[in-house]
Short mmCIF file of N, CA, C and O in Angstrom, two decimals:
data_model
loop_
_atom_site.label_atom_id
_atom_site.label_comp_id
_atom_site.label_asym_id
_atom_site.label_seq_id
_atom_site.Cartn_x
_atom_site.Cartn_y
_atom_site.Cartn_z
N UNK S 1 86.76 74.84 101.82
CA UNK S 1 87.42 75.89 102.18
C UNK S 1 88.58 75.83 103.41
O UNK S 1 88.40 75.10 103.87
N UNK S 2 88.83 77.10 103.21
CA UNK S 2 90.33 77.25 103.43
C UNK S 2 90.25 77.37 104.89
O UNK S 2 89.31 78.23 105.68
N UNK S 3 91.05 76.59 105.83
CA UNK S 3 91.32 76.65 107.11
C UNK S 3 92.58 76.86 107.93
O UNK S 3 93.26 76.15 107.20
N UNK S 4 92.91 77.62 109.26
CA UNK S 4 94.20 77.71 109.27
C UNK S 4 94.07 78.02 111.08
O UNK S 4 93.24 78.51 111.21
N UNK S 5 95.18 76.85 111.51
CA UNK S 5 94.69 76.56 112.84
C UNK S 5 96.24 76.74 113.33
O UNK S 5 96.63 75.83 112.99
N UNK S 6 96.43 77.43 114.22
CA UNK S 6 97.54 77.46 114.81
C UNK S 6 97.38 76.75 116.63
O UNK S 6 96.76 76.44 117.14
N UNK S 7 99.09 76.89 116.49
CA UNK S 7 99.24 76.40 117.93
C UNK S 7 100.53 76.20 118.32
O UNK S 7 101.43 76.68 117.46
N UNK S 8 100.65 75.74 119.19
CA UNK S 8 102.47 75.95 119.73
C UNK S 8 103.12 76.75 120.92
O UNK S 8 104.03 77.46 121.27
N UNK S 9 101.68 78.13 121.04
CA UNK S 9 101.88 79.08 121.55
C UNK S 9 101.83 78.73 123.49
O UNK S 9 101.44 77.69 123.87
N UNK S 10 102.12 79.94 124.49
CA UNK S 10 102.10 79.45 125.76
C UNK S 10 103.20 80.48 126.55
O UNK S 10 103.90 81.56 126.07
N UNK S 11 103.34 80.59 127.62
CA UNK S 11 104.58 81.23 128.58
C UNK S 11 105.20 80.61 128.40
O UNK S 11 105.79 79.72 128.99
N UNK S 12 106.53 81.49 128.48
CA UNK S 12 108.18 81.19 128.66
C UNK S 12 108.60 82.26 129.05
O UNK S 12 108.32 83.39 129.10
N UNK S 13 109.56 81.99 129.58
CA UNK S 13 110.61 83.10 130.23
C UNK S 13 111.34 83.35 129.46
O UNK S 13 111.75 83.25 128.41
N UNK S 14 111.75 85.19 129.86
CA UNK S 14 112.53 85.89 128.82
C UNK S 14 113.77 85.14 128.36
O UNK S 14 114.77 84.01 129.22
N UNK S 15 114.75 84.90 126.99
CA UNK S 15 115.56 84.15 126.91
C UNK S 15 115.31 82.53 126.23
O UNK S 15 116.04 81.69 125.45
N UNK S 16 114.08 82.68 126.23
CA UNK S 16 113.36 80.69 126.49
C UNK S 16 113.14 80.79 124.33
O UNK S 16 113.24 81.57 123.98
N UNK S 17 112.33 79.42 124.33
CA UNK S 17 112.06 79.12 123.08
C UNK S 17 110.86 78.96 122.98
O UNK S 17 110.15 78.24 123.70
N UNK S 18 110.42 79.28 121.58
CA UNK S 18 108.86 78.52 121.15
C UNK S 18 109.09 78.12 119.70
O UNK S 18 109.50 78.97 119.28
N UNK S 19 107.92 76.96 119.42
CA UNK S 19 107.80 76.85 117.83
C UNK S 19 106.42 76.66 117.74
O UNK S 19 105.55 76.18 118.10
N UNK S 20 105.98 77.85 116.74
CA UNK S 20 104.41 77.70 116.79
C UNK S 20 104.37 76.77 115.16
O UNK S 20 105.69 77.24 114.67
N UNK S 21 102.94 76.49 115.17
CA UNK S 21 102.95 75.53 114.16
C UNK S 21 101.49 76.41 113.15
O UNK S 21 100.31 76.63 114.22
N UNK S 22 100.99 76.14 112.38
CA UNK S 22 99.84 76.38 111.26
C UNK S 22 99.45 75.46 110.60
O UNK S 22 100.23 75.20 109.57
N UNK S 23 98.55 74.68 110.74
CA UNK S 23 97.79 73.48 109.81
C UNK S 23 97.16 74.12 108.88
O UNK S 23 96.02 74.87 109.22
N UNK S 24 97.07 73.98 107.92
CA UNK S 24 96.27 74.63 106.25
C UNK S 24 95.46 73.51 106.19
O UNK S 24 96.12 72.24 105.96
N UNK S 25 94.49 73.48 106.08
CA UNK S 25 93.46 72.64 105.45
C UNK S 25 92.48 73.45 104.23
O UNK S 25 92.13 74.83 104.44
N UNK S 26 92.00 72.31 103.39
CA UNK S 26 91.34 72.99 102.13
C UNK S 26 92.24 73.35 100.95
O UNK S 26 91.46 74.02 100.28
N UNK S 27 93.20 73.67 100.93
CA UNK S 27 94.19 73.80 100.34
C UNK S 27 95.42 73.57 100.27
O UNK S 27 96.05 73.11 101.13
N UNK S 28 96.54 73.52 99.29
CA UNK S 28 98.01 73.03 99.45
C UNK S 28 98.83 74.42 99.91
O UNK S 28 98.72 75.65 98.67
N UNK S 29 99.84 74.19 100.70
CA UNK S 29 100.64 75.33 100.80
C UNK S 29 101.72 75.99 99.66
O UNK S 29 101.71 76.89 99.74
N UNK S 30 101.31 74.84 98.67
CA UNK S 30 103.03 75.34 97.50
C UNK S 30 102.12 76.87 97.01
O UNK S 30 102.66 77.18 96.01
N UNK S 31 101.12 76.53 96.81
CA UNK S 31 100.20 77.53 96.10
C UNK S 31 99.60 78.63 96.68
O UNK S 31 99.72 79.51 95.94
N UNK S 32 100.29 78.97 97.89
CA UNK S 32 100.25 80.32 98.43
C UNK S 32 101.28 81.15 99.16
O UNK S 32 102.29 80.27 99.54
N UNK S 33 101.31 82.44 99.22
CA UNK S 33 102.42 83.10 99.83
C UNK S 33 101.65 83.06 101.69
O UNK S 33 100.52 83.17 101.71
N UNK S 34 102.86 82.94 102.49
CA UNK S 34 102.58 82.78 103.83
C UNK S 34 102.77 83.57 104.93
O UNK S 34 104.04 84.19 104.53
N UNK S 35 102.43 83.88 105.72
CA UNK S 35 103.06 84.25 107.01
C UNK S 35 103.01 84.51 108.36
O UNK S 35 101.70 83.71 108.35
N UNK S 36 103.47 85.25 109.25
CA UNK S 36 103.49 85.29 110.68
C UNK S 36 102.96 86.36 110.89
O UNK S 36 103.94 87.58 110.31
N UNK S 37 101.71 87.00 111.48
CA UNK S 37 101.50 88.50 112.25
C UNK S 37 101.01 88.50 113.78
O UNK S 37 101.42 87.03 114.05
N UNK S 38 101.63 89.37 114.31
CA UNK S 38 101.29 89.26 115.94
C UNK S 38 100.36 91.08 116.12
O UNK S 38 101.21 91.23 115.61
N UNK S 39 99.94 90.20 116.86
CA UNK S 39 99.31 91.91 117.76
C UNK S 39 99.61 91.58 119.47
O UNK S 39 99.03 90.49 119.90
N UNK S 40 99.67 92.98 119.87
CA UNK S 40 100.04 93.03 121.60
C UNK S 40 98.47 93.85 121.49
O UNK S 40 98.41 94.79 120.50
N UNK S 41 98.57 94.05 122.77
CA UNK S 41 97.05 94.38 123.50
C UNK S 41 97.43 96.04 123.16
O UNK S 41 98.66 96.71 123.44
N UNK S 42 96.43 96.81 122.68
CA UNK S 42 96.65 98.40 122.43
C UNK S 42 97.26 98.33 121.34
O UNK S 42 97.60 100.16 120.82
N UNK S 43 98.12 97.62 120.62
CA UNK S 43 98.79 98.02 119.55
C UNK S 43 98.58 97.33 118.11
O UNK S 43 97.24 96.74 117.95
N UNK S 44 98.82 97.80 117.18
CA UNK S 44 98.36 97.65 115.64
C UNK S 44 98.76 95.96 115.36
O UNK S 44 99.82 95.46 115.84
N UNK S 45 97.89 95.32 114.51
CA UNK S 45 99.17 93.95 113.99
C UNK S 45 100.25 94.55 112.94
O UNK S 45 99.88 95.30 112.84
N UNK S 46 101.15 93.60 113.08
CA UNK S 46 102.27 93.79 112.53
C UNK S 46 102.91 92.43 111.89
O UNK S 46 102.69 91.22 112.46
N UNK S 47 103.50 92.94 110.80
CA UNK S 47 104.09 91.31 110.44
C UNK S 47 105.03 90.80 110.57
O UNK S 47 106.20 92.36 111.26
N UNK S 48 105.76 89.74 111.03
CA UNK S 48 106.49 89.41 111.71
C UNK S 48 107.39 88.68 110.38
O UNK S 48 108.63 89.24 110.90
N UNK S 49 107.01 87.90 110.01
CA UNK S 49 107.71 86.93 109.01
C UNK S 49 106.98 86.66 107.92
O UNK S 49 105.74 86.59 107.95
N UNK S 50 107.51 86.68 106.79
CA UNK S 50 107.03 85.91 105.45
C UNK S 50 107.64 85.14 104.38
O UNK S 50 108.76 84.77 104.93
N UNK S 51 106.68 84.00 104.09
CA UNK S 51 107.51 83.05 103.02
C UNK S 51 106.74 83.07 101.89
O UNK S 51 105.61 82.91 101.85
N UNK S 52 107.81 82.64 100.64
CA UNK S 52 106.75 83.12 99.28
C UNK S 52 106.44 81.47 98.96
O UNK S 52 106.84 80.49 100.04
N UNK S 53 105.54 80.74 98.00
CA UNK S 53 104.99 79.85 97.78
C UNK S 53 105.95 78.74 97.74
O UNK S 53 105.67 77.76 98.13
N UNK S 54 107.04 79.42 97.02
CA UNK S 54 108.10 78.22 96.72
C UNK S 54 108.86 78.16 97.61
O UNK S 54 109.61 77.22 98.29
N UNK S 55 108.70 79.28 98.71
CA UNK S 55 109.05 78.81 100.02
C UNK S 55 111.35 79.39 100.09
O UNK S 55 111.47 78.77 100.95
N UNK S 56 111.57 79.85 98.55
CA UNK S 56 113.08 80.25 98.33
C UNK S 56 112.83 81.53 99.25
O UNK S 56 114.14 81.88 99.30
N UNK S 57 112.26 82.09 99.47
CA UNK S 57 112.41 83.60 99.73
C UNK S 57 111.79 84.00 101.42
O UNK S 57 110.34 83.67 101.58
N UNK S 58 112.29 84.39 102.18
CA UNK S 58 111.66 84.85 103.41
C UNK S 58 111.89 86.34 103.64
O UNK S 58 113.20 87.03 103.53
N UNK S 59 111.21 87.22 104.67
CA UNK S 59 111.49 88.04 104.99
C UNK S 59 111.02 88.38 106.67
O UNK S 59 110.32 87.40 107.11
N UNK S 60 111.75 89.34 107.41
CA UNK S 60 111.51 89.51 108.32
C UNK S 60 111.50 90.51 109.08
O UNK S 60 112.20 91.72 108.67
N UNK S 61 110.84 91.05 110.09
CA UNK S 61 110.70 92.54 110.65
C UNK S 61 111.83 93.09 111.45
O UNK S 61 112.72 91.73 112.05
N UNK S 62 112.67 93.99 111.42
CA UNK S 62 113.89 94.06 111.94
C UNK S 62 113.88 93.25 113.43
O UNK S 62 114.76 92.73 113.70
N UNK S 63 113.00 93.60 114.27
CA UNK S 63 113.27 93.14 115.87
C UNK S 63 113.20 91.73 115.99
O UNK S 63 113.59 91.54 116.82
N UNK S 64 112.82 91.05 114.98
CA UNK S 64 113.41 89.35 115.11
C UNK S 64 114.21 89.10 114.18
O UNK S 64 114.41 87.46 114.33
N UNK S 65 114.55 89.60 113.47
CA UNK S 65 116.02 89.05 112.57
C UNK S 65 117.03 88.54 113.19
O UNK S 65 117.61 89.02 114.08
N UNK S 66 117.27 87.10 113.21
CA UNK S 66 118.58 86.40 114.01
C UNK S 66 117.76 85.75 114.77
O UNK S 66 118.62 85.00 115.43
N UNK S 67 116.51 85.85 115.65
CA UNK S 67 115.86 85.12 116.39
C UNK S 67 114.76 84.23 116.31
O UNK S 67 114.72 83.24 116.50
N UNK S 68 114.21 84.50 115.34
CA UNK S 68 113.26 83.92 114.54
C UNK S 68 113.13 83.17 113.16
O UNK S 68 113.98 84.09 112.13
N UNK S 69 112.71 82.12 113.03
CA UNK S 69 112.97 81.73 111.47
C UNK S 69 111.12 81.14 111.23
O UNK S 69 110.71 80.20 112.04
N UNK S 70 111.06 81.42 109.92
CA UNK S 70 109.66 81.20 109.36
C UNK S 70 110.06 79.95 108.43
O UNK S 70 111.20 79.53 107.71
N UNK S 71 109.39 78.59 108.24
CA UNK S 71 109.77 77.98 107.38
C UNK S 71 108.46 76.88 107.36
O UNK S 71 107.09 77.14 107.64
N UNK S 72 107.95 75.97 106.14
CA UNK S 72 107.02 75.26 105.97
C UNK S 72 107.15 73.52 105.47
O UNK S 72 108.16 73.61 104.88
N UNK S 73 106.69 72.73 105.27
CA UNK S 73 106.47 71.66 104.96
C UNK S 73 105.41 71.49 104.18
O UNK S 73 104.45 71.24 105.05
N UNK S 74 105.37 71.57 103.50
CA UNK S 74 104.39 71.28 102.25
C UNK S 74 103.45 69.81 102.09
O UNK S 74 102.73 69.62 102.05
N UNK S 75 104.49 68.88 102.13
CA UNK S 75 103.85 67.50 102.91
C UNK S 75 102.97 67.47 104.00
O UNK S 75 101.96 66.54 104.04
N UNK S 76 103.05 68.17 104.97
CA UNK S 76 102.55 68.38 105.98
C UNK S 76 101.12 69.72 106.43
O UNK S 76 100.90 69.42 107.29
N UNK S 77 101.02 70.21 105.01
CA UNK S 77 100.51 71.38 104.99
C UNK S 77 100.77 72.32 106.38
O UNK S 77 99.76 72.82 106.80
N UNK S 78 102.05 72.51 106.71
CA UNK S 78 102.23 73.15 107.96
C UNK S 78 103.04 74.33 107.64
O UNK S 78 104.27 74.13 107.48
N UNK S 79 102.99 75.31 108.81
CA UNK S 79 103.44 76.53 108.25
C UNK S 79 104.29 76.46 109.82
O UNK S 79 103.40 76.48 110.91
N UNK S 80 105.40 76.91 109.78
CA UNK S 80 106.09 76.93 111.47
C UNK S 80 106.60 78.52 111.57
O UNK S 80 107.38 78.99 110.66
N UNK S 81 107.17 78.48 112.99
CA UNK S 81 107.78 79.92 113.28
C UNK S 81 108.33 79.72 114.70
O UNK S 81 107.79 79.62 115.31
N UNK S 82 109.72 79.22 114.30
CA UNK S 82 110.91 79.10 115.60
C UNK S 82 111.12 80.22 116.30
O UNK S 82 111.84 81.01 115.57
N UNK S 83 110.60 80.64 117.30
CA UNK S 83 111.02 81.55 118.19
C UNK S 83 112.24 81.26 119.38
O UNK S 83 111.68 80.46 120.24
N UNK S 84 113.74 82.14 119.09
CA UNK S 84 114.79 81.79 120.12
C UNK S 84 114.48 83.44 120.75
O UNK S 84 114.47 84.46 120.16
N UNK S 85 115.47 83.23 122.03
CA UNK S 85 115.94 84.55 122.69
C UNK S 85 114.69 85.34 122.74
O UNK S 85 114.66 86.61 122.59
N UNK S 86 113.26 84.62 123.45
CA UNK S 86 112.47 85.99 123.49
C UNK S 86 112.54 86.85 124.34
O UNK S 86 113.28 86.45 125.27
N UNK S 87 111.67 87.87 124.49
CA UNK S 87 111.77 88.86 125.19
C UNK S 87 110.36 89.59 125.57
O UNK S 87 109.21 89.01 124.59
N UNK S 88 110.17 90.26 126.06
CA UNK S 88 108.74 91.00 126.69
C UNK S 88 108.29 91.17 125.55
O UNK S 88 107.45 91.50 125.47
N UNK S 89 108.75 92.07 124.79
CA UNK S 89 108.57 92.98 123.48
C UNK S 89 107.71 91.47 122.63
O UNK S 89 107.08 92.52 121.54
N UNK S 90 107.88 90.41 122.53
CA UNK S 90 107.52 89.46 121.35
C UNK S 90 106.35 89.12 122.19
O UNK S 90 105.23 87.93 121.46
N UNK S 91 105.63 89.38 123.48
CA UNK S 91 104.20 89.01 123.89
C UNK S 91 103.07 89.33 122.63
O UNK S 91 103.24 90.64 122.41
N UNK S 92 102.09 88.50 122.56
CA UNK S 92 101.56 88.94 121.35
C UNK S 92 100.67 88.08 121.61
O UNK S 92 100.70 86.44 121.49
N UNK S 93 99.51 87.76 120.47
CA UNK S 93 98.98 86.88 119.64
C UNK S 93 99.11 86.87 118.46
O UNK S 93 99.36 88.05 117.74
N UNK S 94 99.61 86.08 118.02
CA UNK S 94 100.17 85.35 116.66
C UNK S 94 99.23 84.95 115.98
O UNK S 94 98.67 83.70 116.32
N UNK S 95 99.33 85.37 114.74
CA UNK S 95 98.21 84.80 113.53
C UNK S 95 98.90 83.75 112.52
O UNK S 95 99.98 84.73 111.90
N UNK S 96 98.48 83.39 112.13
CA UNK S 96 98.90 82.46 110.83
C UNK S 96 98.31 83.01 109.64
O UNK S 96 97.12 83.25 109.80
N UNK S 97 98.66 83.38 108.57
CA UNK S 97 98.42 83.95 106.96
C UNK S 97 98.92 83.51 105.85
O UNK S 97 99.81 83.06 106.14
N UNK S 98 97.59 83.33 104.92
CA UNK S 98 97.78 82.53 103.60
C UNK S 98 97.41 83.55 102.54
O UNK S 98 95.68 83.72 102.37
N UNK S 99 98.09 84.07 101.26
CA UNK S 99 97.03 84.62 100.40
C UNK S 99 97.92 84.32 99.03
O UNK S 99 98.48 83.63 98.71
N UNK S 100 97.00 84.19 98.26
CA UNK S 100 97.47 83.93 96.77
C UNK S 100 98.81 85.18 96.83
O UNK S 100 98.36 86.35 97.08
N UNK S 101 99.97 84.82 95.79
CA UNK S 101 101.06 86.08 95.98
C UNK S 101 100.48 87.28 95.48
O UNK S 101 101.15 88.30 95.76
N UNK S 102 99.71 87.12 94.51
CA UNK S 102 99.57 88.11 93.86
C UNK S 102 98.20 89.24 94.25
O UNK S 102 97.92 90.20 93.70
N UNK S 103 98.07 89.27 95.51
CA UNK S 103 97.13 89.72 95.88
C UNK S 103 97.58 90.14 97.34
O UNK S 103 98.74 89.60 97.88
N UNK S 104 96.50 91.48 98.12
CA UNK S 104 97.49 91.49 99.44
C UNK S 104 96.57 90.60 100.73
O UNK S 104 96.20 90.14 100.36
N UNK S 105 97.32 90.92 101.93
CA UNK S 105 96.69 90.03 102.98
C UNK S 105 95.41 90.27 102.90
O UNK S 105 95.04 89.36 103.95
N UNK S 106 94.80 91.31 102.73
CA UNK S 106 93.67 91.80 103.36
C UNK S 106 92.61 90.88 102.46
O UNK S 106 91.59 90.77 102.57
N UNK S 107 92.86 89.90 101.71
CA UNK S 107 92.35 89.05 101.27
C UNK S 107 92.68 87.92 101.10
O UNK S 107 92.08 86.85 100.06
N UNK S 108 93.28 87.92 101.69
CA UNK S 108 93.80 86.01 102.67
C UNK S 108 93.20 85.68 103.40
O UNK S 108 91.71 86.04 103.68
N UNK S 109 94.22 84.47 104.05
CA UNK S 109 92.52 83.76 105.07
C UNK S 109 93.92 83.79 106.01
O UNK S 109 95.01 83.93 106.20
N UNK S 110 93.03 83.77 107.31
CA UNK S 110 93.70 84.10 108.73
C UNK S 110 93.28 83.22 109.59
O UNK S 110 91.81 82.57 109.65
N UNK S 111 94.09 82.37 110.73
CA UNK S 111 94.10 81.62 111.75
C UNK S 111 93.26 82.50 113.17
O UNK S 111 93.13 83.99 112.79
N UNK S 112 92.91 81.77 113.59
CA UNK S 112 92.39 82.29 115.18
C UNK S 112 93.46 82.96 115.98
O UNK S 112 93.27 84.05 116.89
N UNK S 113 94.67 82.59 115.98
CA UNK S 113 95.51 82.70 116.85
C UNK S 113 96.13 82.32 117.59
O UNK S 113 95.29 80.96 118.17
N UNK S 114 97.27 82.31 118.58
CA UNK S 114 97.77 81.67 119.33
C UNK S 114 98.90 82.46 120.47
O UNK S 114 99.40 83.46 119.56
N UNK S 115 98.45 82.44 121.64
CA UNK S 115 98.87 83.70 122.53
C UNK S 115 100.50 83.44 123.00
O UNK S 115 101.16 81.76 123.55
N UNK S 116 101.12 84.43 122.76
CA UNK S 116 102.40 83.95 123.58
C UNK S 116 102.77 84.83 124.37
O UNK S 116 103.02 86.03 124.30
N UNK S 117 103.13 84.60 125.88
CA UNK S 117 103.44 85.48 126.77
C UNK S 117 105.06 85.19 127.19
O UNK S 117 105.29 84.21 127.55
N UNK S 118 105.92 86.47 127.15
CA UNK S 118 106.99 85.83 127.30
C UNK S 118 107.11 86.89 129.20
O UNK S 118 107.47 88.19 128.97
N UNK S 119 107.58 86.35 130.12
CA UNK S 119 108.01 86.96 131.30
C UNK S 119 109.45 87.35 131.39
O UNK S 119 110.11 86.62 131.13
N UNK S 120 109.70 88.83 131.69
CA UNK S 120 111.28 88.96 132.23
C UNK S 120 111.64 88.71 133.70
O UNK S 120 110.97 88.50 134.38
#
């Protein structure tokens, strides 16, 4: 059974950094497209960053470009999100997701989330 477990969230002041991790079990990362999503209270879940199964292609939402970096280590079966220059608008629950690349995120696997709080 596929499981995704996020870690690394916490509270940080504006301008600070955090690195989120997502440990996958039950399958190898190399076969899946992966992403980080986030959801703030009262708002819809939004895609933050994606990475292809090969790791060669990444995408970011405009508001995090130049500040966040998505990466993965297939040997450790772990997905990462390095977040720098954090601001209050980045506060949210962050979720790791994995899907077969020809399917949508609705058919994918999701973690339980890790909370990020940024104080200004």
